[in-house]
Structure formats: C-alpha cells, structure tokens
PDB file of C-alpha atoms in Angstrom:
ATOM      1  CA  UNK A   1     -11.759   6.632   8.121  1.00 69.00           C
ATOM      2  CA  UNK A   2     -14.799   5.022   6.858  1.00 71.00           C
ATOM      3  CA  UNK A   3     -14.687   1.421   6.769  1.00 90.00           C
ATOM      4  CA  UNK A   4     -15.158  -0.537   3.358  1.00 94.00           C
ATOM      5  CA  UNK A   5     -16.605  -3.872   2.209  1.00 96.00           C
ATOM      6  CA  UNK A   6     -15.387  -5.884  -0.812  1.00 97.00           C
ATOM      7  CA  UNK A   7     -15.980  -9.435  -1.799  1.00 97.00           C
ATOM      8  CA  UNK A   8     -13.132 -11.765  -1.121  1.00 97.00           C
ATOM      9  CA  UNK A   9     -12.811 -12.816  -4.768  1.00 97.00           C
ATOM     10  CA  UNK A  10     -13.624 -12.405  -8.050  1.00 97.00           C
ATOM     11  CA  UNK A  11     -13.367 -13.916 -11.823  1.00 97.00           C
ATOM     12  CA  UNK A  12     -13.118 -12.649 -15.030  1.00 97.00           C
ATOM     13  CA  UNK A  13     -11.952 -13.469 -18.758  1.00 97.00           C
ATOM     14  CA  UNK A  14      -9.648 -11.723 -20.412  1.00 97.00           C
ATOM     15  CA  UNK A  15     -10.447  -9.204 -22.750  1.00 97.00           C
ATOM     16  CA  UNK A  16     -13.870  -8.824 -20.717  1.00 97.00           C
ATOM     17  CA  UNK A  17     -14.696  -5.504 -18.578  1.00 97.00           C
ATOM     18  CA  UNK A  18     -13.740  -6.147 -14.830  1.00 98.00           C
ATOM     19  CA  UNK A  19     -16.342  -4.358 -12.333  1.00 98.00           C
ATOM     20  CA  UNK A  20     -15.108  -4.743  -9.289  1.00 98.00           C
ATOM     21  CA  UNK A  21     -17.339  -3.217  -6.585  1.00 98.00           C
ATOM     22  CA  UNK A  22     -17.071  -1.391  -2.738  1.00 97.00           C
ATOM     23  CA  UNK A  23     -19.270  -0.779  -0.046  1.00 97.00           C
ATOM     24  CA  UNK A  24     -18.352   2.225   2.025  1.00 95.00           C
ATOM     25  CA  UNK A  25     -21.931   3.814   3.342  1.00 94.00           C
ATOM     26  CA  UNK A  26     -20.381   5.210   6.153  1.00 92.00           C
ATOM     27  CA  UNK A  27     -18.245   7.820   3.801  1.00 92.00           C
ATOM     28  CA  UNK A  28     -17.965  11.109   5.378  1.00 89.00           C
ATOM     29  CA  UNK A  29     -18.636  14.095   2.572  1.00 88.00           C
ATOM     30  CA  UNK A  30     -14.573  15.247   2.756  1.00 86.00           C
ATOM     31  CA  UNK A  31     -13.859  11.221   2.199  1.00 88.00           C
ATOM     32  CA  UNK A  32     -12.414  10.312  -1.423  1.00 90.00           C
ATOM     33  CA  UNK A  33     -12.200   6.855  -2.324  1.00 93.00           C
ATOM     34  CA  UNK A  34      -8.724   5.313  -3.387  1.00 93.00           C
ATOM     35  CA  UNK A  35      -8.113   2.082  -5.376  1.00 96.00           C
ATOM     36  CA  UNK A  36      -5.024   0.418  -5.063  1.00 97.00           C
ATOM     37  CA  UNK A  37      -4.089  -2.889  -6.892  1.00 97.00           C
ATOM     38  CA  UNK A  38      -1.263  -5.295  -5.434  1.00 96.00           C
ATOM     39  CA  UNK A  39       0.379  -8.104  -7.828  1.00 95.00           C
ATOM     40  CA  UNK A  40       1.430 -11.218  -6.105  1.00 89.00           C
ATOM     41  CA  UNK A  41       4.594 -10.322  -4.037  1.00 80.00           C
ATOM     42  CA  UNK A  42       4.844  -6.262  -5.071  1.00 89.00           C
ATOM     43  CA  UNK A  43       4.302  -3.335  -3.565  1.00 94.00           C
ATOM     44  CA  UNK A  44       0.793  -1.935  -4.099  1.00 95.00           C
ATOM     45  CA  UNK A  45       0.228   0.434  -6.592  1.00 96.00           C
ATOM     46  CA  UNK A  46      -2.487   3.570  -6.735  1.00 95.00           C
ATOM     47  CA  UNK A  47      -4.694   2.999  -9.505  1.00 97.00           C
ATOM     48  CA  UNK A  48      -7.931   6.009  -9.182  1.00 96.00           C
ATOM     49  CA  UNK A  49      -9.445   7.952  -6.647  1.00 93.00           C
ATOM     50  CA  UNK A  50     -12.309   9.996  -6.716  1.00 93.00           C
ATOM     51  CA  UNK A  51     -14.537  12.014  -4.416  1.00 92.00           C
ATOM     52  CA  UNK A  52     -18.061  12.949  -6.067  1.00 91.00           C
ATOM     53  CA  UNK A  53     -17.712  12.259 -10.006  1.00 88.00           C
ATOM     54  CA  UNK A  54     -16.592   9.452 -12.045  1.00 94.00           C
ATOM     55  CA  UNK A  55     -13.108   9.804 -13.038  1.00 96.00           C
ATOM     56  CA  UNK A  56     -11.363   8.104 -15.544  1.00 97.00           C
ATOM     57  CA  UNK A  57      -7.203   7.784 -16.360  1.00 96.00           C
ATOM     58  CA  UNK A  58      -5.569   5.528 -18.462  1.00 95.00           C
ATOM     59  CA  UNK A  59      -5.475   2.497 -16.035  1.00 95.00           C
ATOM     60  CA  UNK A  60      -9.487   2.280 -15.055  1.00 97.00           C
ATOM     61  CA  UNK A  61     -12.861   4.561 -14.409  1.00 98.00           C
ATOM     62  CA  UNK A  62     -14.211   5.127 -11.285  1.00 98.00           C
ATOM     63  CA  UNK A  63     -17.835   5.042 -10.852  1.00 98.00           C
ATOM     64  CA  UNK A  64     -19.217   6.537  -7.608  1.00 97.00           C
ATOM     65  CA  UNK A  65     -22.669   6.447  -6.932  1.00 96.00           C
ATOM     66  CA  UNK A  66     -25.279   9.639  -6.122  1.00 95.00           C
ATOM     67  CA  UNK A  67     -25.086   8.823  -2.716  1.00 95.00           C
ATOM     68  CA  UNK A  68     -21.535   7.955  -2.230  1.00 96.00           C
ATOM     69  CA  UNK A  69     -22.464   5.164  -0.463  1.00 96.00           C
ATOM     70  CA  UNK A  70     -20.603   2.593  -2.985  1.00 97.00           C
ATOM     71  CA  UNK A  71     -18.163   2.710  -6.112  1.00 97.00           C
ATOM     72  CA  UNK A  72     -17.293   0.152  -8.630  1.00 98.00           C
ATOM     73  CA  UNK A  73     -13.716  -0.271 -10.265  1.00 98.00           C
ATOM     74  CA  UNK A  74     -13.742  -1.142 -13.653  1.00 98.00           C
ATOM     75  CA  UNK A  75     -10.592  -2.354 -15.581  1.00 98.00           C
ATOM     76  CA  UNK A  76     -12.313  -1.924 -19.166  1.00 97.00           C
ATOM     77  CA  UNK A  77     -10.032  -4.838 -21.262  1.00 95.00           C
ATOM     78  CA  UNK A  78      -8.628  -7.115 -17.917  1.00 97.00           C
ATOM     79  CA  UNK A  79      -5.451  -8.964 -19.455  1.00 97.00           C
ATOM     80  CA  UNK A  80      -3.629 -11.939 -17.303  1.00 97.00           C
ATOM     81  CA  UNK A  81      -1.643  -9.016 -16.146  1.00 95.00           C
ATOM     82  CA  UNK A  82      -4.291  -6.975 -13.924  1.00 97.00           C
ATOM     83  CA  UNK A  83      -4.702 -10.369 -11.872  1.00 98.00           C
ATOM     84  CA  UNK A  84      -4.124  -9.280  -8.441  1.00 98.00           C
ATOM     85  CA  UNK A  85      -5.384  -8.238  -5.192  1.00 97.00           C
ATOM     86  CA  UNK A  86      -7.459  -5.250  -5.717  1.00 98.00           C
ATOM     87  CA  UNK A  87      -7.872  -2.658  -2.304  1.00 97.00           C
ATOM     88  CA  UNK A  88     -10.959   0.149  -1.946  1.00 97.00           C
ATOM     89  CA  UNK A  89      -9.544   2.778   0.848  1.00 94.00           C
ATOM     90  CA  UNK A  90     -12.082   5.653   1.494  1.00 91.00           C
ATOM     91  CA  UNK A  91      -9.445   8.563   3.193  1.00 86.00           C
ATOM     92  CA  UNK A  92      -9.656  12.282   4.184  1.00 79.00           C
ATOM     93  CA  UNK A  93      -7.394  13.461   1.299  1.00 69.00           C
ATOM     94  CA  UNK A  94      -4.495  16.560   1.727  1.00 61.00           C
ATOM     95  CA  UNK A  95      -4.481  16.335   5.504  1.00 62.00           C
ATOM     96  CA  UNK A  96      -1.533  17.940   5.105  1.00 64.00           C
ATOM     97  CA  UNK A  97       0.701  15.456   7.215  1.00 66.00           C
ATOM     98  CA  UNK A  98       1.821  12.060   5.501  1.00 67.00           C
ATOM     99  CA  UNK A  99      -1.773   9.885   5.768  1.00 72.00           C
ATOM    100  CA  UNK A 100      -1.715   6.436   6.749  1.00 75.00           C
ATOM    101  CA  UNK A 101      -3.442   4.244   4.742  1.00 83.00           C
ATOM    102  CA  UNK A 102      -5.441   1.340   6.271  1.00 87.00           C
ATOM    103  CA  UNK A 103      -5.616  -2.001   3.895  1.00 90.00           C
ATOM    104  CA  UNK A 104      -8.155  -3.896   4.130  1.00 91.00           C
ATOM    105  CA  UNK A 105      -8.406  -7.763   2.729  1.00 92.00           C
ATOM    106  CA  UNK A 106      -9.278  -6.479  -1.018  1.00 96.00           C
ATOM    107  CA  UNK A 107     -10.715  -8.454  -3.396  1.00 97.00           C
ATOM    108  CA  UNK A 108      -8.717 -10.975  -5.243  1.00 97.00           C
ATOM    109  CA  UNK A 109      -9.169 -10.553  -9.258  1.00 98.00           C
ATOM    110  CA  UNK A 110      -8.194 -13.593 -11.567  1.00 98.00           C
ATOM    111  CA  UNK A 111      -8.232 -13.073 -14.933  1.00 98.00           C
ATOM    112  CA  UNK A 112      -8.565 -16.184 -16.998  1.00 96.00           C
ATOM    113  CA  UNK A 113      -7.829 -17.181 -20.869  1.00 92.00           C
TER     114      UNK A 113
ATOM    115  CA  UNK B   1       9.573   1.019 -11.651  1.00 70.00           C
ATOM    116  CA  UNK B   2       7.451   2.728  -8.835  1.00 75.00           C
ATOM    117  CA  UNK B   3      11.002   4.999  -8.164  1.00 94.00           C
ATOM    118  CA  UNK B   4      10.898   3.437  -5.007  1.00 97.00           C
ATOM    119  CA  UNK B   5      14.070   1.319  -4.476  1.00 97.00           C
ATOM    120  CA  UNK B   6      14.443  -1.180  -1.508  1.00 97.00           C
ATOM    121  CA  UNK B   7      17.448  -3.182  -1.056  1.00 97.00           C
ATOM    122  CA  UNK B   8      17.531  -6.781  -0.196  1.00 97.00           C
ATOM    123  CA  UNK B   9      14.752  -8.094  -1.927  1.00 96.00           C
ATOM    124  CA  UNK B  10      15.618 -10.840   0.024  1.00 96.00           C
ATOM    125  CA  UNK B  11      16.568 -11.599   3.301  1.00 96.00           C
ATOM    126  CA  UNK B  12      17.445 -14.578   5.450  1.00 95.00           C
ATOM    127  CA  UNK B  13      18.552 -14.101   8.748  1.00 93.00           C
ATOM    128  CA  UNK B  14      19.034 -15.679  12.579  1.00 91.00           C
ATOM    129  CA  UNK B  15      17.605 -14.924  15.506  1.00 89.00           C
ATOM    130  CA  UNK B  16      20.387 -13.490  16.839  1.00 88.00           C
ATOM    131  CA  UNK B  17      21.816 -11.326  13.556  1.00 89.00           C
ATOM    132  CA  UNK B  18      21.747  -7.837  13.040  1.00 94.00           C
ATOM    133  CA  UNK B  19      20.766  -6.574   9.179  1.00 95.00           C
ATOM    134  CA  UNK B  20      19.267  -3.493   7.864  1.00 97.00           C
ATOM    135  CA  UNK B  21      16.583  -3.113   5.158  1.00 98.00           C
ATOM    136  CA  UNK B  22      16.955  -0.053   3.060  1.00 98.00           C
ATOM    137  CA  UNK B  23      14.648   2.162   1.161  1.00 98.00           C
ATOM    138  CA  UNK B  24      15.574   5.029  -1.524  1.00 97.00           C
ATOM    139  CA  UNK B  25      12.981   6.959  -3.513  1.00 97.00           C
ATOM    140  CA  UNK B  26      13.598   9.618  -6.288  1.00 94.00           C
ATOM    141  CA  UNK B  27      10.565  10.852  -6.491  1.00 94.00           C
ATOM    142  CA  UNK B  28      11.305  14.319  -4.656  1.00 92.00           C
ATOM    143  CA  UNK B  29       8.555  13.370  -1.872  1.00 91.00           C
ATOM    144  CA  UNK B  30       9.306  14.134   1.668  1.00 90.00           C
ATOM    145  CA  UNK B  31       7.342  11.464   3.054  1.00 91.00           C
ATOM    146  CA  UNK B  32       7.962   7.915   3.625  1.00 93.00           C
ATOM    147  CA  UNK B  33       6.519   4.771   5.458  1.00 94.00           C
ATOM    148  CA  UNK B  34       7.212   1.352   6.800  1.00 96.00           C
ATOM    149  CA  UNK B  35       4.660  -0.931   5.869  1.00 96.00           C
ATOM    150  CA  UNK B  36       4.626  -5.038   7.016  1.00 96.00           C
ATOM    151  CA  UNK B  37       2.644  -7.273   5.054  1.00 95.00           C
ATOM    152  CA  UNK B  38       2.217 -11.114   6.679  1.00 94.00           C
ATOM    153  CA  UNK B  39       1.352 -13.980   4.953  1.00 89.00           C
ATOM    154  CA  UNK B  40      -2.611 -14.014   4.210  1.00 81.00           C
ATOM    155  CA  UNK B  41      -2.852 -10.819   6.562  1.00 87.00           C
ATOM    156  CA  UNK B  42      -3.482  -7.208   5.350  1.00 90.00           C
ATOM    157  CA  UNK B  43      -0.606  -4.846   4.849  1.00 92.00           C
ATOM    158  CA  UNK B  44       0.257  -2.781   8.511  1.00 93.00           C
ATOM    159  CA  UNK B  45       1.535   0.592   9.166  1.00 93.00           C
ATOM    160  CA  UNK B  46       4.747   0.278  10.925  1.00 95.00           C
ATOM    161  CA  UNK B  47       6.159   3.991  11.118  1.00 95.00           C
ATOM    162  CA  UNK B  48       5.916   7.110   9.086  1.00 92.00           C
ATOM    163  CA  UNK B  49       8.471   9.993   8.524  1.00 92.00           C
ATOM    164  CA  UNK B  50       7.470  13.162   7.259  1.00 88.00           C
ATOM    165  CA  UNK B  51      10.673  15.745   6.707  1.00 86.00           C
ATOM    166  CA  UNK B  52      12.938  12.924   7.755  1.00 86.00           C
ATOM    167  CA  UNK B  53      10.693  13.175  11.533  1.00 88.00           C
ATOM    168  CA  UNK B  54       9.039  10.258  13.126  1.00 88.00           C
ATOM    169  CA  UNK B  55       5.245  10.788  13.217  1.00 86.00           C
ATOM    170  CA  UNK B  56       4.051   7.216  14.245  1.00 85.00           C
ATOM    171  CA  UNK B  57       4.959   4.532  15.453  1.00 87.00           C
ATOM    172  CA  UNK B  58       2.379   1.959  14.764  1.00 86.00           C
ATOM    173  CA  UNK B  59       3.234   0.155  18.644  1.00 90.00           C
ATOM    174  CA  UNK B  60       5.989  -1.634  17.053  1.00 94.00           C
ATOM    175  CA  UNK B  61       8.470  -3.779  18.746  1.00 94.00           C
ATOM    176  CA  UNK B  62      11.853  -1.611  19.267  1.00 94.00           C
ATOM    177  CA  UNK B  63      13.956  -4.623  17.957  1.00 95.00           C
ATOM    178  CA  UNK B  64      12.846  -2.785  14.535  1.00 97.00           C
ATOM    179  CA  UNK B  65      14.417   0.414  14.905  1.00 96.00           C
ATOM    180  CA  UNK B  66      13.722   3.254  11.834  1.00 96.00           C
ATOM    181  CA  UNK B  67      16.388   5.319  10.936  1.00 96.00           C
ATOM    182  CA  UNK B  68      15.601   8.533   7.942  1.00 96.00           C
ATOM    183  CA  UNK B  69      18.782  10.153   7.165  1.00 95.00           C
ATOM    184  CA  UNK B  70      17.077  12.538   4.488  1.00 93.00           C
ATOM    185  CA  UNK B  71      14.168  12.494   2.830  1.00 90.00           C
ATOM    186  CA  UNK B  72      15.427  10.246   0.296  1.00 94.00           C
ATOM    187  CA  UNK B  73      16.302   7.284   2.057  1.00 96.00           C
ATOM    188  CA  UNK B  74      14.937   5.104   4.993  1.00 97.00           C
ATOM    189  CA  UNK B  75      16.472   2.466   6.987  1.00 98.00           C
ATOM    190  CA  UNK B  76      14.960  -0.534   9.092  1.00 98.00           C
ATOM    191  CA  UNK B  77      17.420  -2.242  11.738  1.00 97.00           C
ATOM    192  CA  UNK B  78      16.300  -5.105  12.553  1.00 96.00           C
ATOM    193  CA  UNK B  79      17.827  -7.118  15.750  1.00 94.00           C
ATOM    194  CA  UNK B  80      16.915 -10.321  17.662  1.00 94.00           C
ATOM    195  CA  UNK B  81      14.531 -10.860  15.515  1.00 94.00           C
ATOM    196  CA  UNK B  82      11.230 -13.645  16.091  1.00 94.00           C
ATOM    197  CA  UNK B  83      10.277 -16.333  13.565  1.00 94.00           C
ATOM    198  CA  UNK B  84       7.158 -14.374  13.605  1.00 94.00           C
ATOM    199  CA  UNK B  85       8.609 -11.490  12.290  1.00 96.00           C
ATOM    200  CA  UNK B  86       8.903 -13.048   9.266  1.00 96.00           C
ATOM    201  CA  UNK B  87       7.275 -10.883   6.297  1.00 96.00           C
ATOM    202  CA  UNK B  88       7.170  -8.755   3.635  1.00 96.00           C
ATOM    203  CA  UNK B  89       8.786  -5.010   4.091  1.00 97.00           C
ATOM    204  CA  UNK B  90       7.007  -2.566   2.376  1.00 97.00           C
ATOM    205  CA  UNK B  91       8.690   0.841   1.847  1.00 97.00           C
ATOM    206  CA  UNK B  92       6.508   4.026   0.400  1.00 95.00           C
ATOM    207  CA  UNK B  93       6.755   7.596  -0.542  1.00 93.00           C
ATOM    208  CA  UNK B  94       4.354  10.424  -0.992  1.00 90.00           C
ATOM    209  CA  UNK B  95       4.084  14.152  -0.897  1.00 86.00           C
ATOM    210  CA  UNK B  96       3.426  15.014   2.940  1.00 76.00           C
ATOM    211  CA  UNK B  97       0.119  16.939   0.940  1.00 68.00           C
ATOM    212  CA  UNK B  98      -0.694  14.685  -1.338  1.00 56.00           C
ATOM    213  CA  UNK B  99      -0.391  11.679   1.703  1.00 54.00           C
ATOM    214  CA  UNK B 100      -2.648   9.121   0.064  1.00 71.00           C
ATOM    215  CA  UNK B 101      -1.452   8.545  -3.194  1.00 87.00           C
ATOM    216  CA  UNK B 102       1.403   6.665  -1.826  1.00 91.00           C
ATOM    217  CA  UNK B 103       4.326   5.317  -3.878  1.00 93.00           C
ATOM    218  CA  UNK B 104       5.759   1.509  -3.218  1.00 96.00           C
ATOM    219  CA  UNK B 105       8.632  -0.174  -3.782  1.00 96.00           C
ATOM    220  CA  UNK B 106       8.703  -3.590  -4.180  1.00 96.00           C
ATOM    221  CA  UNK B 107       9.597  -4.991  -0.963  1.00 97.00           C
ATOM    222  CA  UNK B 108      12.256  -7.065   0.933  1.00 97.00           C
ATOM    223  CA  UNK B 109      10.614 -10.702   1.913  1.00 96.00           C
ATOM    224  CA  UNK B 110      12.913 -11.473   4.812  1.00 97.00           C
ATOM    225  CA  UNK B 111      12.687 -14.932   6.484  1.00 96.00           C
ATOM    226  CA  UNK B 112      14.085 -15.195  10.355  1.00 95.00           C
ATOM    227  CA  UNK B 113      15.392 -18.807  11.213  1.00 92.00           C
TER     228      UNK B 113
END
C-alpha cells in the first residue's frame, strides 16, 4: 500500500470549512484513497473514498488531484462534534479477501467556538 | 450505532485472570478483525477472519487467542496477560469484497494490573 503523509494537527472554527489535506505520491493507479475519522475513545468510522474524481456524500467531499498524488478532506460546516483524529489510507480496493487496513498517526482536527 | 457491538467496554483484570472480549455485528458481513489501539500509538491489526477462517495473524502473542464461532460474532481470550497489554480492543466488520470500508464498534479499554 502506498504510504501517506498528514500533518500532525490541525485547527479550525466552527461553522468554518475544514480542509484537511494528504500526501500519498506514491499511489499506484488501482489505489483508492479512504478517509476515516476516530472520536476520542471510539472506534473509527469510514467517512469517503475515492479513486480518480471528487466524490461527495453527506458527511464530506473528496478532492483528488489530476495526478493523484494528494487529496484534501473537507468537512464543509466543522461543528465541536467532527473534532477528532482524522486518518488518509490509500488501499487496493475489492481484493476480494477481507483487506487490512494500515493506520497511520492521522491528523488531529479541533474545532473551536 | 456502527452495528458493531463489543462487550465489556471495560475491563480490569490481573495478571494471572482469564476474561474474554466479545464482538457481535448485524450487519450481514462475513468479515471481521481484531484491531489494538495503544495509548498515543496507531491502531494495529491483530487477526482477521473471513467466513469465520483465520487469515492473519498479525505475529501476536498466543496469550490472545481468537475464537469466530459464525460470522456474526468474535471472541478474544485473553490469559496471563502483561501490563503492556494494556489497550484499546477494536472489533470490525466488512464485506470480505468490499474489505476496506470497515465497520467498528466501539471498543473494550481493558487495563491489566
């Protein structure tokens, strides 16, 4: 799996857009990228993932560059709620066997008043 | 509610006690996962099941031993345990196909004296 980069932490008011970015230049073409979020003590949770295009559900929008060589995360309204630890996993997708997922160290997200 | 269910949510235990962690999900999936999450570390693979078979074992001690009865439900025995094994479970679910988009449940924090 190709391996990701995402700063440690990050700040934003509430009610303000959250872009939260990822490095992953070494993405193979057959390599989607996942975004996970994980709330203080919880289980993750899968938020997006995407392989070309920007996709968009009811949670965030994923924006994937031409080149695939980085993608930004963006929470459109952040509340005191999305505050967590967000992870950027870049997989093979329908392998067909249960996939592993390797976590990384995420960026941290605090939402502020 | 991920539909993931894992029972404690909290465990203390001794060194020299047996207990069992257990994980339900009714999400129809047929795959399922032992993840360990350490304080200020990322989350780790432990083992993964896929139709109730053991497909990796992430070179984990054997005094955690897996057990998955079904598809529905996964066990973790845990015996003469270390201080160092002290952590967050993380149970997960997905479609053996569909292996990336994993489902959590919440997780059993389990503290060995």
């Amino acid at each position: 799996d190709a391996k990701t980069t995402q700063p440690p932490s990050m700040d934003c008011a509430e009610g303000r857009a959250a872009n939260l970015p990822c490095n992953h230049s070494t993405i193979s073409g057959n390599e989607y990228v996942y975004w996970y979020r994980q709330i203080h003590s919880q289980g993750p949770q899968y938020i997006i993932h995407g392989l070309k295009n920007n996709e968009t559900n009811e949670m965030a929008s994923l924006i994937i560059t031409e080149d695939r060589k980085s993608s930004t995360l963006i929470l459109p309204h952040a509340t005191l709620r999305d505050t967590a630890v967000y992870y950027c996993i870049v997989r093979v997708a329908n392998t067909g066997t249960a996939s592993k997922l390797t976590f990384g160290t995420g960026t941290r997200l605090q939402v502020t008043l | 509610e991920t539909g993931v269910t894992q029972t404690p949510r909290h465990l203390v235990m001794g060194m020299t006690n047996k207990k069992s962690l257990k994980c339900e999900q009714h999400l129809g999936h047929n795959a399922m996962y032992w993840y360990k999450q350490s304080a200020k570390k990322p989350l780790e693979l432990m083992f993964v099941y896929n139709f109730k078979e053991q497909t990796e074992n992430n070179s984990v001690p054997s005094r955690f031993s897996p057990e998955c009865p079904n598809s529905s439900h996964l066990f973790l025995h845990l015996h003469t345990l270390q201080p160092e094994d002290s952590a967050l479970y993380l149970c997960a679910s997905s479609q053996v196909g569909g292996g990336t988009i994993q489902y959590f449940g919440a997780g059993t924090r389990l503290s060995v004296l």
